[in-house]
Tab-separated table of C-alpha atoms in Angstrom:
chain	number	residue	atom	x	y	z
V	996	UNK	CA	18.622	13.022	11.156
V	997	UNK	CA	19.808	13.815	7.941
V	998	UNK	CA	20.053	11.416	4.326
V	999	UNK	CA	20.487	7.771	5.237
V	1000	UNK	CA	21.496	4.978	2.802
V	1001	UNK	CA	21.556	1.197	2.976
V	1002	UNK	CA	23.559	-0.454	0.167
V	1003	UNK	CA	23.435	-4.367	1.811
V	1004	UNK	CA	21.299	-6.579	3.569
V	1005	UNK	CA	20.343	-5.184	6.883
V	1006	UNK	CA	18.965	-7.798	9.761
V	1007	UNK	CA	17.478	-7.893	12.847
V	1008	UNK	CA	17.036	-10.421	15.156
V	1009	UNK	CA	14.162	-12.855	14.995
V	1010	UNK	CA	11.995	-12.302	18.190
V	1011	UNK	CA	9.335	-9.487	18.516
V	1012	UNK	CA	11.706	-7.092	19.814
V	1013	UNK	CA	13.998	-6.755	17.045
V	1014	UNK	CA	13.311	-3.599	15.376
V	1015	UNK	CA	14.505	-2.172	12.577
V	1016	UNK	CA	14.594	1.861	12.775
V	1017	UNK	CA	15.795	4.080	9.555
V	1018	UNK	CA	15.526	7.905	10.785
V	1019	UNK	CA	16.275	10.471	8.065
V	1020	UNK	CA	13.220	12.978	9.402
V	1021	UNK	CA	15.344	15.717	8.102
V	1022	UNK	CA	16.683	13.819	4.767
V	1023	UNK	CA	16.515	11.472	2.243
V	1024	UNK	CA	16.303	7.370	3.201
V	1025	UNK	CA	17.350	5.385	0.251
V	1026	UNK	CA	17.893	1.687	0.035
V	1027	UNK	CA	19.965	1.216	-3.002
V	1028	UNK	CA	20.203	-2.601	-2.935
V	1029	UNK	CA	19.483	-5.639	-0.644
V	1030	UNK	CA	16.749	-6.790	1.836
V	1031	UNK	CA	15.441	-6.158	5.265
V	1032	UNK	CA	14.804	-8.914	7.712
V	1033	UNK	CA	13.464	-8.061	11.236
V	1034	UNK	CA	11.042	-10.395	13.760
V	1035	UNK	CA	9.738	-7.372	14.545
V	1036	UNK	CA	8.787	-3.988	13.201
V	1037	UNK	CA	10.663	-2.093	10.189
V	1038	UNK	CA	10.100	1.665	10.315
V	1039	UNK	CA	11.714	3.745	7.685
V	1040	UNK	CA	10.766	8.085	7.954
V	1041	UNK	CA	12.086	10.132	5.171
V	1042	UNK	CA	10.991	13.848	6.089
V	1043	UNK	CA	12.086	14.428	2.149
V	1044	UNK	CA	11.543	11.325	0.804
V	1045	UNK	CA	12.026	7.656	0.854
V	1046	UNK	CA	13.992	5.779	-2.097
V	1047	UNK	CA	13.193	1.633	-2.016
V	1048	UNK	CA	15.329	-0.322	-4.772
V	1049	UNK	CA	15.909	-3.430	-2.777
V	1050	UNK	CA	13.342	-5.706	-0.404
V	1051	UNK	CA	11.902	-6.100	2.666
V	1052	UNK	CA	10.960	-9.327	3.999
V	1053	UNK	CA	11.770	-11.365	1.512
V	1054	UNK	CA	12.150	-15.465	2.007
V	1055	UNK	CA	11.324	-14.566	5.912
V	1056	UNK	CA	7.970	-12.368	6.278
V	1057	UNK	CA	8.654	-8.662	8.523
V	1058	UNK	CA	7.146	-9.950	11.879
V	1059	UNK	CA	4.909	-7.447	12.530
V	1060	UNK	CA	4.438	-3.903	10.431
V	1061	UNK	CA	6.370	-1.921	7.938
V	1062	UNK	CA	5.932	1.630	8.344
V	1063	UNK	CA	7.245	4.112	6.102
V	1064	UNK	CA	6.693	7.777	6.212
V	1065	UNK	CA	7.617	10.872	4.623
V	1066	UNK	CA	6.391	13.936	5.782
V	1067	UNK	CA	7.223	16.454	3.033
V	1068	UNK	CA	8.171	13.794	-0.363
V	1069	UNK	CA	7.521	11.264	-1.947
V	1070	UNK	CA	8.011	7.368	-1.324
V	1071	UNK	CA	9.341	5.389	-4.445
V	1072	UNK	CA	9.073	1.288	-4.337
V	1073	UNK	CA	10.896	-0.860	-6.199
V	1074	UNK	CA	11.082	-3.909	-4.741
V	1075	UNK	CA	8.950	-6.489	-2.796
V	1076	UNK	CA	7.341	-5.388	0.857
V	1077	UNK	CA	6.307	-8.616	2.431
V	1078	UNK	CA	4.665	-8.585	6.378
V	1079	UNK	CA	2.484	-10.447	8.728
V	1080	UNK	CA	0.870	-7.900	10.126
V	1081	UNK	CA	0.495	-4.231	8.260
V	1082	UNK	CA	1.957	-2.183	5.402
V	1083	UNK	CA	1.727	1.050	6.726
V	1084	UNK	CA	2.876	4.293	3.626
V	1085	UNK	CA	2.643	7.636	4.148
V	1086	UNK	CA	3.981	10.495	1.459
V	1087	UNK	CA	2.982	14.105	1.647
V	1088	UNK	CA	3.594	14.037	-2.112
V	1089	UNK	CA	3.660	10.494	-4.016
V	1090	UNK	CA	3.656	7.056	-3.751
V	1091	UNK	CA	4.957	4.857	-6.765
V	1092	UNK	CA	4.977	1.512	-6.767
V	1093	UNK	CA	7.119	0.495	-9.463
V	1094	UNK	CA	6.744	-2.495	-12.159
V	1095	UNK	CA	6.398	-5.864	-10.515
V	1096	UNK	CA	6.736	-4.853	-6.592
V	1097	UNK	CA	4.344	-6.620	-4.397
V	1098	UNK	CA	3.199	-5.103	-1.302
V	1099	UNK	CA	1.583	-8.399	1.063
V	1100	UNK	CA	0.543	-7.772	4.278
V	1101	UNK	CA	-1.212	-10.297	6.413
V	1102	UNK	CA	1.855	-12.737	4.661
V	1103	UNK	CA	0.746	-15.683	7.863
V	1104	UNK	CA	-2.575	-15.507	6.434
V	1105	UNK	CA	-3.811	-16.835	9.797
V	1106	UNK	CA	-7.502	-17.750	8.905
V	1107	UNK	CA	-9.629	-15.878	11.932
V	1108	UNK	CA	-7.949	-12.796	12.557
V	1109	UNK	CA	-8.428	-9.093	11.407
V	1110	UNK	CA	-5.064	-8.326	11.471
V	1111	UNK	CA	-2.607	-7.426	8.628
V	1112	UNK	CA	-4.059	-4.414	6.801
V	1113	UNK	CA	-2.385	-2.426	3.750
V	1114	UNK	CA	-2.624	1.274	4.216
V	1115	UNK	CA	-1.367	3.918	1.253
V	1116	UNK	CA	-1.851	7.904	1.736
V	1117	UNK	CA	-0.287	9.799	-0.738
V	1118	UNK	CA	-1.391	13.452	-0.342
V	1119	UNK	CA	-1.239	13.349	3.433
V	1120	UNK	CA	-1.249	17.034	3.427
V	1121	UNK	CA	-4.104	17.323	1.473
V	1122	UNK	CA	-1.831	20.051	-1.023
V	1123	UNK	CA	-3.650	18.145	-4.130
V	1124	UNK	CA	-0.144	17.089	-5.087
V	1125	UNK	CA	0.635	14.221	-4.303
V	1126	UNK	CA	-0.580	10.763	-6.496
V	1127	UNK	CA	-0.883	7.365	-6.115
V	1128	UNK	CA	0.115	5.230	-8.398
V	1129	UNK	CA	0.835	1.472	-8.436
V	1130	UNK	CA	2.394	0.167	-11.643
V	1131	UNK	CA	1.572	-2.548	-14.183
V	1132	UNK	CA	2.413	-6.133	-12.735
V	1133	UNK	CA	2.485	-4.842	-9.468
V	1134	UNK	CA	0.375	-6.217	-6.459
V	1135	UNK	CA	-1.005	-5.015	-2.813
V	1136	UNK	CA	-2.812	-7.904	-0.927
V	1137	UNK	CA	-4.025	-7.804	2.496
V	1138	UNK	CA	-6.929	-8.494	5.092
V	1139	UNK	CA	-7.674	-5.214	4.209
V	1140	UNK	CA	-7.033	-2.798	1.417
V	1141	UNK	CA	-7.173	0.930	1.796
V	1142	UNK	CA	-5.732	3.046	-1.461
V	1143	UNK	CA	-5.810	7.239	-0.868
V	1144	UNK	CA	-4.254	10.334	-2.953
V	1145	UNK	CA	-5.490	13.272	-4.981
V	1146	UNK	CA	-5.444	10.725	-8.042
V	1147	UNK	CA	-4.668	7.034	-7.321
V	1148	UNK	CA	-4.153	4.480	-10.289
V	1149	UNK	CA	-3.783	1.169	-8.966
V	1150	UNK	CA	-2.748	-3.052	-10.413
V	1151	UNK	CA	-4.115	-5.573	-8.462
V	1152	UNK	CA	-5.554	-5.311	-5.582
V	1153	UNK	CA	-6.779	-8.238	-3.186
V	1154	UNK	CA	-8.464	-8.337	0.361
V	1155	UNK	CA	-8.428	-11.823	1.689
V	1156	UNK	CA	-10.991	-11.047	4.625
V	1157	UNK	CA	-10.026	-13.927	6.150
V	1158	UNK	CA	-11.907	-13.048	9.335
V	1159	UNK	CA	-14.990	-12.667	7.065
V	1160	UNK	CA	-16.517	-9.748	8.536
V	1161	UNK	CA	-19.107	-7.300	7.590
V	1162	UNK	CA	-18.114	-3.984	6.027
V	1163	UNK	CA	-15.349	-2.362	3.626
V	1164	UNK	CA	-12.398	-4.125	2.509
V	1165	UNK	CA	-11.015	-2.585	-0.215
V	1166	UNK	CA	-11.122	1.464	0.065
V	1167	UNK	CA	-9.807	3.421	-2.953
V	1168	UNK	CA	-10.232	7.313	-2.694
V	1169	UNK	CA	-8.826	9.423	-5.201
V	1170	UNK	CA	-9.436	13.616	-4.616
V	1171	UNK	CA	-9.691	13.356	-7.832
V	1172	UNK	CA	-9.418	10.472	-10.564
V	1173	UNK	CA	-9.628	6.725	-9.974
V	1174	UNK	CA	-7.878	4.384	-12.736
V	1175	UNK	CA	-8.355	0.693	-12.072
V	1176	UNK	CA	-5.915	-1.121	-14.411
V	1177	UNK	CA	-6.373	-5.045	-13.311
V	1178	UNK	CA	-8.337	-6.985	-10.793
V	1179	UNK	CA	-9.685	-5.754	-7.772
V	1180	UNK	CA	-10.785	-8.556	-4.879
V	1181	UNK	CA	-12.339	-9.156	-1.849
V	1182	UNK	CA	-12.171	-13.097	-1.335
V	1183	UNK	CA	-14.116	-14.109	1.258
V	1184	UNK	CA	-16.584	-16.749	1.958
V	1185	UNK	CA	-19.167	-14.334	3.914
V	1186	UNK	CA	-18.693	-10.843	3.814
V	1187	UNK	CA	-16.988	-7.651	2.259
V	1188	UNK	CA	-17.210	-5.155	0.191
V	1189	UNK	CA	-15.334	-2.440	-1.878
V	1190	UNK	CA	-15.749	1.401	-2.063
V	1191	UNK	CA	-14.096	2.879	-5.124
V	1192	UNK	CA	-14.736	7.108	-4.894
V	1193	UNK	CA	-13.162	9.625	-7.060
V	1194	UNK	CA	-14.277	12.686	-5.106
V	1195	UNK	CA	-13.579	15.663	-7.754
V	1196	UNK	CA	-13.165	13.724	-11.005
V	1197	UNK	CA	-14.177	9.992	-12.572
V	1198	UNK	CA	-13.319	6.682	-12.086
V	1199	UNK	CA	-12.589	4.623	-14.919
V	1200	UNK	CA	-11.641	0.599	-15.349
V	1201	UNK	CA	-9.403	-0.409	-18.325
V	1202	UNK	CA	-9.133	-3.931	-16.727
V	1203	UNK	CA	-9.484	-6.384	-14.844
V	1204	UNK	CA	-12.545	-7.015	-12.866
V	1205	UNK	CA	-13.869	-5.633	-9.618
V	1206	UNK	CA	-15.587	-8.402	-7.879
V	1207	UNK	CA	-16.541	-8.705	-3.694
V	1208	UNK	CA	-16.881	-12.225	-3.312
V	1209	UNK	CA	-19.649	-12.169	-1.097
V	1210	UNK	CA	-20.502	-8.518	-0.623
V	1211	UNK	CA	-20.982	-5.548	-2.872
V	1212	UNK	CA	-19.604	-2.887	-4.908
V	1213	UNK	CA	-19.949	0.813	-4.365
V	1214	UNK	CA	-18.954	3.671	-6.923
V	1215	UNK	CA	-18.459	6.798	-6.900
V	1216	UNK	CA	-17.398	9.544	-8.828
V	1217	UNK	CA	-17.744	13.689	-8.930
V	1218	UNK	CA	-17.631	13.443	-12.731
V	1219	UNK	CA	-17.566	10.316	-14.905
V	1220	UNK	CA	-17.726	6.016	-14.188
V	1221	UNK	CA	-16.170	4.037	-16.911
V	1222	UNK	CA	-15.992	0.631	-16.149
V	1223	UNK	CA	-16.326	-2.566	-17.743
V	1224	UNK	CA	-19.846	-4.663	-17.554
């Protein structure tokens, strides 16, 4: 209930039932080094934040989602969050993604389904403190994309769509400002599109493109769109 720390490799079994369960509602959860295997679900809660230095799923996919919470800090990821179903993060305060740390849901890419979603909140308490940001070199792929906090800067961003249905696949929403640093996706050979809104404040691209394959592009912004033709 209090601070938990992981300094090794921590496994579950392979089958659908193998959890694994990091509970530090009342605490810090920090992972100082290592990686996470589970055939099932990892679930890490943080009630005053969540520390990530070492990996989860790497080599061998999480088998279903990654969930981590924290419902009064911040979440801080350092190293690579890979899953074949969703990427589930959930801060009060931030979210930082640091240099280099992929975040891959939908890792079984099975072509068909809708499953396998990437889902950031920073801000979850709507206190207008609590950012989003997702550093250089960094990546988030999924089926779909969504991106949330008062301001959210984000890397590269991809939304396979495999399923190739109709509607939103990438969703960035900052309360405030939107920074776009590299390319923003939706690959699909049908459908998809991307919502970018900055609700308070402006939305500007200093790289990168933002292309929907097949579908369109919608911006925008309480004050100012910068982006590049």
């Amino acid at each position: 209930e209090n601070n938990v720390t992981v300094n090794n490799n921590l496994t579950a079994g392979t089958n659908a039932t193998s959890d694994i369960n990091i509970d530090a509602d009342e605490g810090m959860a920090r992972q100082t080094t290592g990686n996470m295997l589970a055939g099932g679900n990892v679930y890490i809660d943080g009630g005053s934040g969540v520390d990530l230095n070492g990996t989860i799923g790497a080599a061998t996919a999480i088998g279903i989602d990654v969930d981590i919470e924290s419902a009064y800090g911040s979440v801080s990821i350092d190293g690579n969050i890979t899953a074949n179903d969703d990427v589930f993060v959930d801060a009060a305060n931030n979210i930082v993604v640091g240099n280099s740390a992929d975040i891959t849901a939908d890792n079984d890419n099975i072509s068909g389904t809708i499953g396998g979603n990437v889902d950031m909140t920073a801000d979850s308490d709507s206190s207008s403190a609590g950012d989003l940001t997702i550093n250089d070199g960094s990546t988030v792929i999924g089926e779909r994309v969504m991106l949330d906090g008062y301001n959210v800067t984000s890397d590269v961003v991809t939304a396979r769509n495999e399923a190739d249905t109709a509607g939103t696949k990438i969703t960035i929403t900052g309360e405030h400002d939107v920074t776009i640093n590299d390319n923003t996706t939706v690959v699909s050979a049908v459908n998809g599109d991307i919502e970018i809104t900055s609700t308070q404040g402006s939305t500007n691209q200093t790289a990168g493109t933002i292309l929907a394959t097949n579908g369109g592009v919608e911006i925008v912004a309480g004050k100012d769109i910068d982006v590049i033709e």
